[in-house]
């Protein structure tokens, strides 16, 4: 309010200048009374988390499967507040982030570990075990001796905290939710239950612990049981593998419906019986072939590991004939070729007519029971005893003919294309902090400090930036964002060249920080508009030509050297020095938070950083450093004196639009001129103009000294002096 009032009063009394003075005074009054303006980012109104219902059945997993879990414990969302900026009238921005801790139950059967984790379809944890979001993950494998989780015990108390023994679960501690809309995401897990897959015998034994499963050797990559009913489990397996059950001794045996290596011989002849005139009673046996099934082709639905366990569908091989199509659902993980072969086996079994025999005997061997495979004296082949019935005139057997073949070998199959998230490990942060010469915008007293952050691959998630002062105090500078800056290092030192011409002779080879980072060529007109500007060491260069080398490195040529008044660094290059492309990926840092750039440190902390990455500020002081003078000349007068002259340059004045001199952007024009060795000169002068005249006696005394015959000229600025301009005195 004071700013508005005093601006109006000042304008009325003193015109535009009075208005500016009034606005400045009013701003200081408002700041003293109200404080610096603060902007707050979006916040959540509801901090509750999703819940899960009691009584939900926990599945059993075998081999390797992808499945969702059940949230069994969770905390409320935790709000984190971070304020950046502010001070000296600058607005501050307050950002809010949220984390949550929760536990997810996965399996009621012990597991060996957890592989990848997907959150809302995107990778949250990679195959290497790296989390793509901030937080900590602990895995409890579900054995009977597993301890309580320390976080749950701390939150609930030791007396109320169960260990969830015989239940495999995971605990996320302080998982960052910014990537998921500040809510708990929908999670699915790659559950590693058994190494090398699982067999049908393992699955059947989990439903029927006392069953004899000898011979069930078929292998699957994974299998999940969502229902605890044994009948449902066996039915789903039998639909694909045609299982049969029998009694062996006093144990229930489950086996595949195939012709065994040893087939029992039923040697008893059929016996007629009864007064009824049907075929069984007249001859003792009858044979019936059922009609041709309507199904002509069979499809198998399964989980495909090649598509991150997404459901797949494979049809049986062969040409589709007229008739109905049948689809079998199998909650198993397998390769596409294996699924197609299994679909062909199911089709061979389901699309041929069944051949059955009813057979009566008066005596039966106790070893021959339903589920056994026998041979008959009246018909060839192997026959499965499906059932038997004790009757008054004998034992009536129902038998099914078994085919010795029909198994379709795994064929080549296409699993289909899926847009899968790329699993790239989260790399460490590559950080560079640097100061650039003032570009002429804003205040001439400002300090232009920037940071560039990159990484070895695209899995980098960004990093938080901090400033550390000599006393160890850390100040928050903000975040880098997720865009990687184009940066790297020089393979060999760039040789010296002229800042006045296009350097068409020298070239520099740059090895960028990682794949996916690119450099592009530019026309000369683009360079004149500021394109392809880069910081190499402490020299600002521009490059027109880019050549991609075989090893992924880039060769840069047709260079403009010493840009921004950095011609003094042209001859100071070394191998391995830092290269940063000055585009919109670099981050401007708050110089007030940094303090003295010569002694402060910039730190970056990202997900892939074991410890914060630290960088000094390269080219510290270059924003306020005056430019070295140019066009120096020395001439001798007729009486033996010396006249020195040079041309000044102003910071930020890179163009000359009206051909008129502009201010130096310094408090005063001051020059230091020395003679001899700049480190130990024999004579020094401080001047206020860009010229120096020496009397003949002074010139003679300088020439008689043993010092090098060289003048060094520096412009003295408010903060530091410019690099020197050296002028050699000819004999």
XYZ file of C-alpha atoms in Angstrom:
731
model
C 0.000 0.000 0.000
C 2.827 2.429 0.873
C 4.415 1.662 -2.493
C 1.277 2.749 -4.382
C 0.739 5.916 -2.297
C 4.335 7.164 -2.368
C 4.638 6.378 -6.102
C 1.628 8.564 -6.831
C 2.837 11.384 -4.554
C 6.361 11.297 -5.981
C 5.067 11.422 -9.578
C 2.862 14.420 -8.795
C 5.723 16.340 -7.170
C 8.772 15.267 -9.130
C 7.627 13.606 -12.336
C 8.925 10.167 -13.373
C 12.080 10.500 -11.254
C 10.013 11.416 -8.190
C 7.726 8.459 -8.868
C 10.684 6.053 -8.995
C 12.071 7.452 -5.711
C 8.644 7.177 -4.100
C 8.232 3.588 -5.281
C 11.629 2.631 -3.806
C 10.812 4.209 -0.430
C 7.349 2.639 -0.406
C 8.711 -0.811 -1.165
C 11.081 -0.564 1.807
C 8.210 0.530 4.057
C 5.981 -2.333 2.895
C 8.813 -4.818 3.392
C 9.439 -3.577 6.925
C 5.760 -3.754 7.879
C 4.449 -6.715 5.903
C 7.606 -8.634 5.058
C 8.792 -10.132 1.773
C 5.979 -11.474 -0.424
C 5.628 -15.242 -0.242
C 4.063 -17.481 -2.904
C 2.833 -20.918 -1.883
C 2.486 -23.857 -4.225
C -0.528 -26.226 -4.377
C -1.326 -28.197 -1.236
C -3.441 -31.214 -0.456
C -6.598 -30.739 1.527
C -7.064 -34.401 2.365
C -4.017 -36.138 3.816
C -5.647 -39.551 4.267
C -4.408 -42.632 2.365
C -6.178 -45.487 0.670
C -7.301 -48.430 2.801
C -7.834 -52.163 2.273
C -10.563 -54.486 3.540
C -10.107 -57.162 6.157
C -10.587 -60.778 5.136
C -9.129 -60.525 1.638
C -7.457 -63.807 0.658
C -3.712 -63.703 0.056
C -2.581 -65.613 -3.035
C 0.130 -68.241 -3.355
C 2.793 -67.602 -5.965
C 5.142 -70.095 -7.606
C 8.126 -69.454 -9.852
C 8.157 -65.821 -10.962
C 4.904 -63.890 -11.282
C 3.647 -60.340 -11.443
C 0.821 -59.592 -9.055
C -0.734 -56.794 -7.053
C -0.638 -56.807 -3.272
C -2.886 -55.801 -0.412
C -2.110 -52.776 1.746
C -2.030 -54.066 5.325
C -0.571 -51.045 7.114
C -0.052 -47.390 6.284
C 0.597 -44.020 7.856
C -1.003 -40.725 6.930
C 0.676 -38.653 4.257
C 3.533 -36.590 5.655
C 3.793 -33.019 4.368
C 7.222 -31.502 3.710
C 7.572 -27.758 3.279
C 10.497 -26.139 1.509
C 10.903 -22.386 1.031
C 13.248 -20.997 -1.601
C 14.337 -17.455 -2.291
C 13.214 -14.443 -0.272
C 15.271 -11.814 1.469
C 16.081 -8.231 0.468
C 12.637 -7.669 -0.976
C 12.682 -10.765 -3.196
C 9.611 -13.025 -3.200
C 9.939 -16.478 -1.695
C 8.309 -19.628 -3.067
C 7.125 -22.367 -0.724
C 6.796 -25.837 -2.229
C 5.002 -28.761 -0.585
C 5.851 -32.400 -1.133
C 4.362 -35.522 0.406
C 5.635 -38.922 1.479
C 3.990 -41.981 2.952
C 5.024 -45.213 4.654
C 2.991 -48.376 4.113
C 3.198 -52.169 3.974
C 1.879 -54.402 1.180
C 1.183 -58.129 1.646
C 2.114 -60.203 -1.402
C 1.911 -63.939 -0.775
C 0.859 -66.441 1.873
C 3.723 -68.654 0.668
C 7.387 -67.769 1.332
C 9.255 -66.106 -1.521
C 12.920 -65.617 -2.316
C 12.737 -61.928 -3.176
C 11.221 -59.122 -5.223
C 12.305 -58.066 -8.702
C 10.806 -55.097 -10.461
C 7.950 -53.004 -9.106
C 5.481 -51.055 -11.233
C 3.570 -48.027 -9.959
C 0.650 -46.914 -12.129
C 2.252 -48.905 -14.946
C 5.647 -47.188 -14.677
C 8.754 -48.696 -13.163
C 9.203 -47.825 -9.511
C 11.998 -50.348 -8.928
C 14.313 -51.673 -11.589
C 15.803 -55.114 -12.052
C 18.991 -53.879 -10.378
C 17.033 -53.075 -7.208
C 17.131 -49.295 -7.636
C 14.084 -47.232 -6.676
C 13.077 -44.615 -9.230
C 11.521 -42.426 -6.518
C 12.862 -41.348 -3.158
C 12.257 -43.674 -0.237
C 13.360 -46.951 1.299
C 12.128 -50.483 0.549
C 12.389 -53.471 2.892
C 11.417 -56.989 1.831
C 10.127 -59.657 4.240
C 10.157 -63.074 2.572
C 7.445 -64.700 4.703
C 9.276 -67.445 6.572
C 8.232 -68.507 10.052
C 11.133 -66.809 11.818
C 11.003 -63.376 10.185
C 11.332 -60.464 12.652
C 9.008 -57.506 13.006
C 9.595 -54.520 10.774
C 11.319 -51.753 12.766
C 9.175 -48.956 11.297
C 5.875 -50.695 12.066
C 7.145 -51.593 15.544
C 8.092 -47.967 16.165
C 4.709 -46.711 14.985
C 2.489 -49.327 16.642
C 4.564 -50.389 19.623
C 6.205 -53.739 20.201
C 3.167 -55.271 21.918
C 0.799 -54.441 19.036
C 3.140 -55.077 16.110
C 2.846 -58.495 14.416
C 5.704 -59.982 12.429
C 3.275 -61.245 9.752
C 5.043 -64.601 9.781
C 4.224 -66.979 6.920
C 3.238 -63.887 4.914
C 5.574 -62.266 2.411
C 5.258 -58.483 2.417
C 7.186 -55.328 1.653
C 7.447 -52.046 3.542
C 7.912 -48.670 1.843
C 9.328 -46.038 4.161
C 8.910 -42.352 3.242
C 8.083 -43.059 -0.404
C 7.937 -39.778 -2.323
C 4.534 -39.368 -3.959
C 5.116 -36.396 -6.256
C 5.272 -38.651 -9.343
C 1.909 -40.237 -8.456
C -0.272 -37.198 -7.865
C 0.530 -37.184 -4.122
C -1.402 -40.414 -3.530
C -0.538 -44.052 -3.062
C -0.035 -45.508 -6.553
C -1.437 -48.776 -7.830
C 1.453 -51.189 -7.325
C 2.273 -54.511 -8.973
C 5.294 -56.610 -8.066
C 7.536 -59.088 -9.840
C 7.475 -61.811 -7.186
C 10.438 -64.204 -7.175
C 9.029 -67.252 -5.397
C 11.068 -70.161 -6.806
C 14.312 -70.039 -8.744
C 14.090 -71.672 -12.163
C 10.283 -71.740 -12.330
C 7.940 -74.304 -10.800
C 6.514 -77.738 -11.584
C 2.940 -78.982 -11.607
C 3.837 -81.192 -8.648
C 4.627 -78.124 -6.491
C 1.300 -76.533 -7.324
C -0.756 -79.681 -6.688
C 0.997 -80.392 -3.373
C 0.139 -76.875 -2.165
C -3.563 -77.765 -2.610
C -3.305 -81.458 -1.613
C -0.340 -81.803 0.756
C -0.683 -85.614 1.058
C -1.085 -86.297 -2.662
C 1.272 -88.475 -4.672
C 2.476 -86.304 -7.574
C 5.089 -88.580 -9.103
C 5.328 -87.905 -12.818
C 3.958 -84.323 -12.770
C 7.154 -82.871 -14.156
C 5.737 -80.216 -16.492
C 7.465 -76.873 -15.828
C 6.043 -73.359 -15.782
C 7.770 -70.010 -15.377
C 5.228 -69.052 -12.730
C 1.764 -69.751 -11.383
C -0.613 -67.969 -9.017
C -3.398 -69.397 -6.843
C -5.979 -66.828 -5.814
C -8.495 -69.324 -4.383
C -7.736 -71.820 -1.653
C -10.182 -74.487 -2.921
C -8.354 -77.576 -4.147
C -11.039 -78.414 -6.677
C -10.724 -75.043 -8.407
C -6.955 -75.350 -8.547
C -7.030 -78.846 -10.045
C -9.766 -77.854 -12.492
C -7.741 -74.943 -13.872
C -4.684 -77.157 -14.244
C -6.611 -80.073 -15.728
C -8.136 -77.830 -18.392
C -4.660 -77.312 -19.773
C -2.756 -80.459 -18.801
C -5.546 -83.124 -18.580
C -4.875 -84.435 -15.075
C -6.322 -87.612 -13.653
C -6.538 -88.890 -10.090
C -6.384 -92.360 -8.612
C -5.707 -94.125 -5.329
C -2.270 -95.632 -4.871
C -2.256 -97.620 -1.677
C -3.764 -95.280 0.846
C -2.756 -92.051 -0.959
C -4.485 -89.980 -3.572
C -2.355 -89.826 -6.715
C -2.582 -87.038 -9.304
C -0.976 -87.691 -12.679
C -1.089 -86.539 -16.263
C -3.599 -88.224 -18.544
C -0.999 -89.885 -20.767
C 0.009 -93.409 -21.718
C 2.521 -94.563 -19.093
C 5.598 -96.583 -19.893
C 4.109 -99.630 -18.157
C 0.448 -100.452 -18.814
C -1.380 -103.089 -16.752
C -3.117 -105.868 -18.685
C -6.762 -106.533 -17.843
C -6.734 -110.264 -18.789
C -10.242 -111.099 -17.679
C -12.674 -111.606 -20.534
C -15.934 -109.640 -20.470
C -18.851 -111.370 -18.817
C -22.467 -111.126 -19.938
C -25.075 -110.830 -17.312
C -28.637 -109.957 -16.541
C -31.786 -110.360 -18.583
C -31.644 -107.063 -20.443
C -30.663 -107.299 -24.066
C -28.285 -104.326 -24.296
C -24.835 -104.876 -25.724
C -23.080 -104.839 -22.358
C -25.368 -107.442 -20.874
C -25.374 -109.576 -23.990
C -21.627 -109.610 -24.704
C -20.155 -108.148 -21.570
C -18.834 -104.983 -23.275
C -19.861 -102.179 -25.623
C -17.955 -99.496 -27.495
C -19.176 -95.980 -28.336
C -17.496 -93.194 -30.274
C -18.886 -89.772 -29.408
C -19.754 -87.209 -32.105
C -17.087 -84.924 -33.510
C -16.678 -81.919 -31.131
C -17.812 -78.569 -32.409
C -14.590 -76.866 -31.287
C -12.047 -76.605 -34.085
C -9.401 -74.292 -32.619
C -8.272 -73.542 -29.068
C -6.760 -70.385 -27.631
C -4.743 -70.172 -24.415
C -4.676 -67.071 -22.239
C -1.549 -66.764 -20.104
C 0.959 -64.265 -18.655
C 3.874 -63.426 -20.943
C 7.218 -62.595 -19.213
C 8.476 -61.015 -22.445
C 5.716 -58.400 -22.116
C 6.248 -57.728 -18.398
C 3.709 -60.431 -17.505
C 0.856 -58.800 -19.358
C -1.892 -61.235 -20.460
C -1.225 -62.918 -23.776
C -3.313 -65.081 -26.104
C -1.937 -67.832 -28.350
C -4.012 -69.960 -30.727
C -3.329 -73.584 -31.553
C -1.341 -74.126 -34.776
C -3.094 -75.081 -37.956
C -5.696 -73.772 -40.253
C -8.916 -72.606 -38.674
C -11.819 -74.805 -39.728
C -15.516 -73.954 -39.471
C -16.829 -74.350 -35.955
C -16.680 -72.811 -32.530
C -13.530 -71.449 -30.921
C -12.631 -72.231 -27.315
C -10.352 -70.262 -24.969
C -8.655 -71.782 -21.924
C -7.510 -69.487 -19.125
C -4.356 -70.560 -17.301
C -2.981 -68.221 -14.571
C 0.580 -69.181 -15.443
C 3.631 -67.377 -16.802
C 5.242 -68.904 -19.867
C 6.912 -67.973 -23.126
C 4.786 -67.356 -26.210
C 6.166 -70.406 -28.039
C 5.456 -72.625 -25.045
C 1.918 -71.257 -24.789
C 1.284 -71.923 -28.465
C 2.532 -75.471 -28.136
C 0.311 -76.046 -25.118
C -2.649 -74.583 -27.012
C -1.958 -77.076 -29.796
C -1.893 -79.943 -27.290
C -5.215 -78.846 -25.811
C -6.697 -78.540 -29.298
C -5.505 -82.042 -30.253
C -7.112 -83.425 -27.140
C -10.361 -81.445 -27.266
C -11.089 -81.588 -30.972
C -10.983 -85.368 -31.465
C -14.026 -87.511 -30.628
C -13.858 -89.527 -27.435
C -13.742 -93.336 -27.754
C -15.318 -95.118 -24.763
C -15.900 -98.742 -23.700
C -18.204 -100.166 -21.016
C -16.725 -103.422 -19.769
C -18.072 -105.962 -17.247
C -15.942 -108.372 -15.211
C -16.814 -110.621 -12.283
C -13.482 -110.286 -10.504
C -11.076 -107.381 -10.350
C -7.539 -106.948 -9.187
C -7.267 -104.499 -6.285
C -4.406 -102.830 -8.144
C -6.764 -101.912 -10.950
C -8.691 -98.896 -9.724
C -10.157 -95.760 -11.335
C -7.355 -93.634 -12.727
C -5.278 -96.628 -13.864
C -4.378 -97.228 -17.518
C -4.949 -100.791 -18.746
C -5.036 -102.924 -21.893
C -8.124 -104.908 -22.932
C -8.419 -108.297 -24.648
C -11.247 -107.018 -26.873
C -9.647 -103.803 -28.184
C -6.198 -102.516 -28.826
C -4.581 -99.443 -27.322
C -4.391 -98.050 -23.819
C -7.549 -97.351 -21.838
C -8.058 -95.146 -18.796
C -10.447 -96.438 -16.138
C -12.641 -93.403 -15.528
C -15.008 -95.060 -13.053
C -16.274 -98.407 -11.884
C -19.526 -99.604 -10.324
C -20.227 -102.688 -8.251
C -23.395 -104.388 -9.478
C -25.202 -107.600 -8.581
C -23.937 -109.403 -11.674
C -20.378 -107.986 -11.757
C -18.206 -104.900 -11.870
C -18.979 -102.410 -14.624
C -15.972 -100.359 -15.832
C -16.115 -97.147 -17.864
C -12.956 -96.725 -19.930
C -11.617 -93.941 -22.161
C -9.195 -94.523 -25.004
C -5.892 -92.681 -24.609
C -3.893 -91.433 -27.541
C -0.199 -92.108 -27.499
C 0.568 -88.815 -29.296
C -1.014 -85.453 -29.526
C 1.568 -83.367 -27.703
C 2.539 -80.366 -29.823
C 6.123 -79.226 -29.399
C 6.880 -75.589 -28.667
C 6.618 -73.650 -31.900
C 7.796 -70.251 -32.960
C 5.314 -67.659 -31.765
C 5.102 -63.894 -31.645
C 4.312 -62.585 -28.150
C 3.078 -59.306 -29.616
C 4.432 -55.824 -29.245
C 4.147 -54.021 -25.936
C 5.162 -50.494 -24.964
C 7.261 -51.406 -21.936
C 8.949 -48.893 -19.618
C 12.693 -48.710 -20.070
C 14.573 -50.030 -17.076
C 17.669 -47.877 -16.759
C 19.508 -47.779 -13.429
C 19.411 -44.415 -11.709
C 22.896 -42.953 -12.347
C 24.950 -40.582 -10.262
C 24.694 -36.841 -10.878
C 27.347 -35.043 -12.899
C 27.490 -31.431 -11.675
C 29.265 -28.310 -12.880
C 28.903 -24.824 -11.365
C 30.311 -21.830 -13.181
C 30.131 -18.063 -13.508
C 29.678 -16.296 -16.831
C 30.571 -12.770 -17.952
C 27.752 -10.266 -17.645
C 25.588 -10.298 -20.792
C 24.349 -6.721 -20.497
C 20.861 -7.522 -19.175
C 19.759 -6.584 -15.685
C 22.035 -4.884 -13.234
C 25.740 -4.491 -13.963
C 26.414 -5.344 -10.327
C 24.695 -8.755 -10.531
C 26.608 -12.026 -10.437
C 25.657 -14.592 -13.096
C 26.261 -18.023 -11.537
C 24.843 -21.151 -13.132
C 24.785 -24.892 -12.576
C 24.616 -27.671 -15.140
C 23.595 -31.163 -14.072
C 23.578 -34.301 -16.155
C 24.029 -38.066 -15.848
C 25.167 -41.154 -17.720
C 21.685 -42.234 -18.882
C 18.076 -41.138 -19.103
C 17.169 -42.868 -15.833
C 18.365 -39.796 -13.949
C 15.508 -38.246 -11.979
C 17.064 -34.861 -11.203
C 18.736 -33.636 -8.031
C 18.305 -31.087 -5.279
C 20.817 -28.222 -5.249
C 22.427 -26.735 -2.160
C 25.037 -24.073 -1.432
C 27.604 -24.699 1.268
C 29.417 -21.764 2.793
C 32.862 -22.028 4.454
C 31.213 -22.391 7.874
C 29.369 -25.513 6.697
C 25.900 -23.936 6.529
C 23.721 -25.365 3.745
C 21.280 -23.199 1.793
C 18.612 -24.649 -0.503
C 19.044 -23.520 -4.111
C 16.187 -25.471 -5.696
C 16.068 -28.412 -8.053
C 17.728 -29.238 -11.341
C 14.625 -30.706 -12.972
C 14.863 -33.908 -14.969
C 16.325 -32.549 -18.193
C 19.954 -33.484 -18.568
C 22.314 -30.692 -19.503
C 24.551 -31.323 -22.518
C 27.952 -31.531 -20.889
C 31.079 -33.646 -20.980
C 34.847 -33.395 -21.067
C 37.500 -32.649 -23.656
C 39.447 -35.703 -24.770
C 42.518 -33.581 -25.615
C 43.494 -29.962 -25.010
C 42.209 -27.396 -27.513
C 45.142 -25.579 -29.079
C 45.459 -21.784 -29.059
C 43.874 -19.729 -31.816
C 42.922 -16.199 -32.706
C 39.847 -14.554 -31.149
C 39.574 -12.234 -34.179
C 38.964 -14.850 -36.892
C 37.007 -18.059 -37.353
C 39.326 -20.811 -36.143
C 39.193 -23.260 -39.043
C 42.375 -25.062 -38.100
C 41.841 -26.312 -34.551
C 39.203 -28.760 -33.387
C 38.289 -30.287 -30.055
C 36.861 -33.766 -29.352
C 34.196 -33.877 -26.639
C 33.045 -36.990 -24.806
C 29.556 -36.260 -23.509
C 28.291 -37.421 -20.120
C 26.132 -40.208 -21.546
C 24.144 -41.526 -24.494
C 21.120 -39.562 -25.557
C 22.980 -36.240 -25.307
C 23.642 -34.681 -28.698
C 25.352 -31.742 -30.343
C 24.088 -30.224 -33.594
C 25.855 -28.051 -36.183
C 24.910 -24.457 -36.927
C 25.189 -21.982 -39.757
C 27.396 -18.957 -39.233
C 24.290 -16.769 -39.061
C 23.114 -18.861 -36.135
C 26.419 -18.350 -34.344
C 26.123 -14.604 -34.756
C 22.766 -14.828 -32.977
C 24.333 -16.663 -30.025
C 23.825 -20.287 -31.079
C 26.051 -23.216 -30.057
C 27.657 -21.274 -27.237
C 29.627 -23.412 -24.797
C 31.988 -23.059 -21.871
C 35.195 -25.058 -22.341
C 37.379 -24.701 -19.284
C 37.107 -20.946 -18.718
C 36.873 -19.962 -22.395
C 33.557 -19.259 -24.075
C 33.505 -20.739 -27.571
C 31.010 -21.232 -30.380
C 31.150 -24.055 -32.895
C 29.637 -24.391 -36.367
C 30.638 -27.928 -37.437
C 29.875 -31.122 -35.515
C 31.109 -34.586 -36.482
C 29.894 -37.707 -34.671
C 32.805 -40.083 -34.238
C 32.586 -43.876 -34.154
C 32.887 -44.140 -30.378
C 30.045 -41.701 -29.701
C 32.304 -38.698 -29.241
C 31.825 -35.395 -31.048
C 34.454 -33.425 -32.927
C 33.792 -29.672 -32.926
C 35.388 -27.361 -35.486
C 34.982 -23.938 -37.174
C 35.226 -22.243 -33.825
C 34.684 -18.702 -32.631
C 37.155 -18.209 -29.783
C 37.347 -16.034 -26.675
C 33.709 -15.015 -26.657
C 32.428 -12.750 -23.891
C 35.868 -11.312 -23.201
C 37.446 -14.692 -22.373
C 40.260 -14.441 -24.907
C 42.727 -14.536 -22.003
C 41.816 -18.266 -21.486
C 42.506 -19.332 -25.093
C 45.923 -20.762 -24.268
C 44.994 -22.336 -20.916
C 43.218 -25.507 -22.073
C 44.044 -28.971 -20.741
C 42.817 -32.489 -21.489
C 39.803 -33.587 -19.477
C 38.490 -30.082 -18.790
C 34.769 -29.481 -18.465
C 32.531 -28.744 -21.467
C 29.026 -27.299 -20.943
C 26.608 -26.307 -23.705
C 25.004 -23.006 -22.673
C 21.400 -23.678 -23.624
C 18.127 -23.600 -21.672
C 19.087 -26.675 -19.628
C 21.463 -24.786 -17.359
C 20.075 -23.445 -14.082
C 20.570 -19.875 -12.851
C 21.511 -19.828 -9.162
C 20.685 -17.187 -6.569
C 23.942 -15.346 -5.962
C 22.658 -14.044 -2.604
C 22.292 -17.610 -1.352
C 25.748 -18.548 -2.625
C 27.741 -15.721 -1.122
C 31.311 -15.403 -2.325
C 31.593 -17.639 -5.417
C 35.328 -18.014 -4.881
C 34.883 -19.964 -1.625
C 31.374 -21.429 -1.733
C 30.517 -24.931 -2.953
C 27.475 -26.105 -4.913
C 26.137 -29.545 -3.963
C 23.678 -31.845 -5.761
C 21.890 -34.809 -4.204
C 19.900 -37.221 -6.383
C 18.547 -40.753 -6.073
C 21.657 -42.290 -7.615
C 24.119 -40.365 -5.448
C 25.624 -42.269 -2.538
C 26.929 -38.942 -1.240
C 26.181 -35.374 -2.425
C 28.130 -34.358 -5.517
C 30.165 -31.203 -4.940
C 31.474 -28.595 -7.367
C 33.408 -25.380 -7.008
C 32.326 -22.368 -9.062
C 34.415 -22.367 -12.233
C 35.539 -18.954 -13.543
C 34.505 -17.323 -10.251
C 34.414 -13.523 -10.470
C 34.019 -13.337 -14.256
C 30.659 -11.536 -14.031
C 32.155 -8.461 -12.288
C 35.640 -8.687 -13.755
C 36.419 -5.822 -16.206
C 37.497 -6.707 -19.715
C 41.108 -6.350 -20.700
C 41.839 -3.362 -22.970
C 42.606 -3.835 -26.668
C 44.427 -2.148 -29.544
C 47.415 -1.157 -27.413
C 50.230 0.822 -29.019
C 53.639 2.259 -28.022
C 55.315 5.079 -29.925
C 58.544 6.984 -29.296
C 58.585 10.733 -29.253
C 61.221 12.812 -31.007
C 63.008 13.526 -27.711
C 63.136 9.827 -26.659
C 59.995 9.634 -24.563
C 57.269 6.974 -24.811
C 53.554 7.396 -25.543
C 51.219 4.475 -24.639
C 47.580 4.264 -25.801
C 44.854 1.607 -25.695
C 41.128 1.205 -26.184
C 38.832 0.368 -23.288
C 35.999 -2.170 -23.359
C 32.831 -2.192 -21.284
C 31.292 -5.243 -19.629
C 28.109 -6.436 -21.329
C 28.663 -4.213 -24.396
C 29.049 -6.848 -27.126
C 27.453 -4.776 -29.874
C 28.093 -1.269 -31.197
C 24.734 -0.306 -32.680
C 25.112 3.490 -32.802
C 28.919 3.698 -33.088
C 29.079 5.689 -29.861
C 31.024 4.822 -26.715
C 28.989 3.453 -23.864
C 29.673 3.607 -20.116
C 32.214 1.222 -18.638
C 29.641 -0.054 -16.120
C 32.123 0.681 -13.348
C 32.114 3.326 -10.629
C 35.097 5.080 -12.216
C 37.591 4.636 -15.044
C 40.819 3.501 -13.389
C 43.896 1.927 -15.012
C 46.914 0.211 -13.518
C 50.031 0.246 -15.694
C 53.213 -1.573 -14.681
C 56.606 -2.123 -16.259
C 58.702 -5.296 -16.046
C 57.606 -8.553 -14.477
C 53.882 -8.185 -13.551
C 54.528 -10.114 -10.328
C 57.361 -7.734 -9.303
C 57.234 -4.591 -11.444
C 59.949 -1.937 -11.282
C 57.454 0.893 -11.893
C 53.707 1.381 -11.597
C 51.223 4.092 -12.560
C 47.510 4.524 -11.737
C 45.656 6.535 -14.373
C 42.183 7.839 -15.062
C 42.464 7.869 -18.860
C 43.417 5.285 -21.457
C 46.831 6.826 -22.222
C 50.283 7.224 -20.633
C 53.141 9.538 -21.653
C 56.645 9.013 -20.227
C 59.379 11.631 -20.228
C 62.706 10.779 -21.936
C 64.459 10.437 -18.570
C 61.851 8.004 -17.253
C 61.979 5.989 -20.466
C 65.760 5.858 -20.262
C 65.751 4.664 -16.640
C 63.259 1.914 -17.462
C 65.374 0.778 -20.393
C 68.483 0.700 -18.182
C 66.837 -1.662 -15.656
C 67.228 -5.429 -15.905
C 63.450 -5.938 -15.954
C 61.676 -7.295 -19.072
C 60.842 -4.507 -21.499
C 57.114 -4.977 -21.206
C 54.179 -2.871 -20.058
C 51.102 -4.526 -18.491
C 47.825 -2.607 -18.554
C 44.799 -3.551 -16.442
C 41.459 -1.906 -15.932
C 40.578 -1.670 -12.235
C 36.930 -2.390 -11.499
C 34.795 -2.207 -8.393
C 35.536 -5.841 -7.480
C 38.654 -6.933 -9.363
C 41.068 -6.001 -12.120
C 40.932 -7.137 -15.722
C 43.359 -9.569 -17.335
C 46.400 -7.620 -18.514
C 47.146 -6.246 -21.947
C 50.876 -6.749 -22.569
C 52.870 -4.313 -24.724
C 56.514 -5.043 -25.541
C 58.928 -2.134 -26.005
C 60.968 -2.449 -29.166
C 64.683 -1.633 -28.810
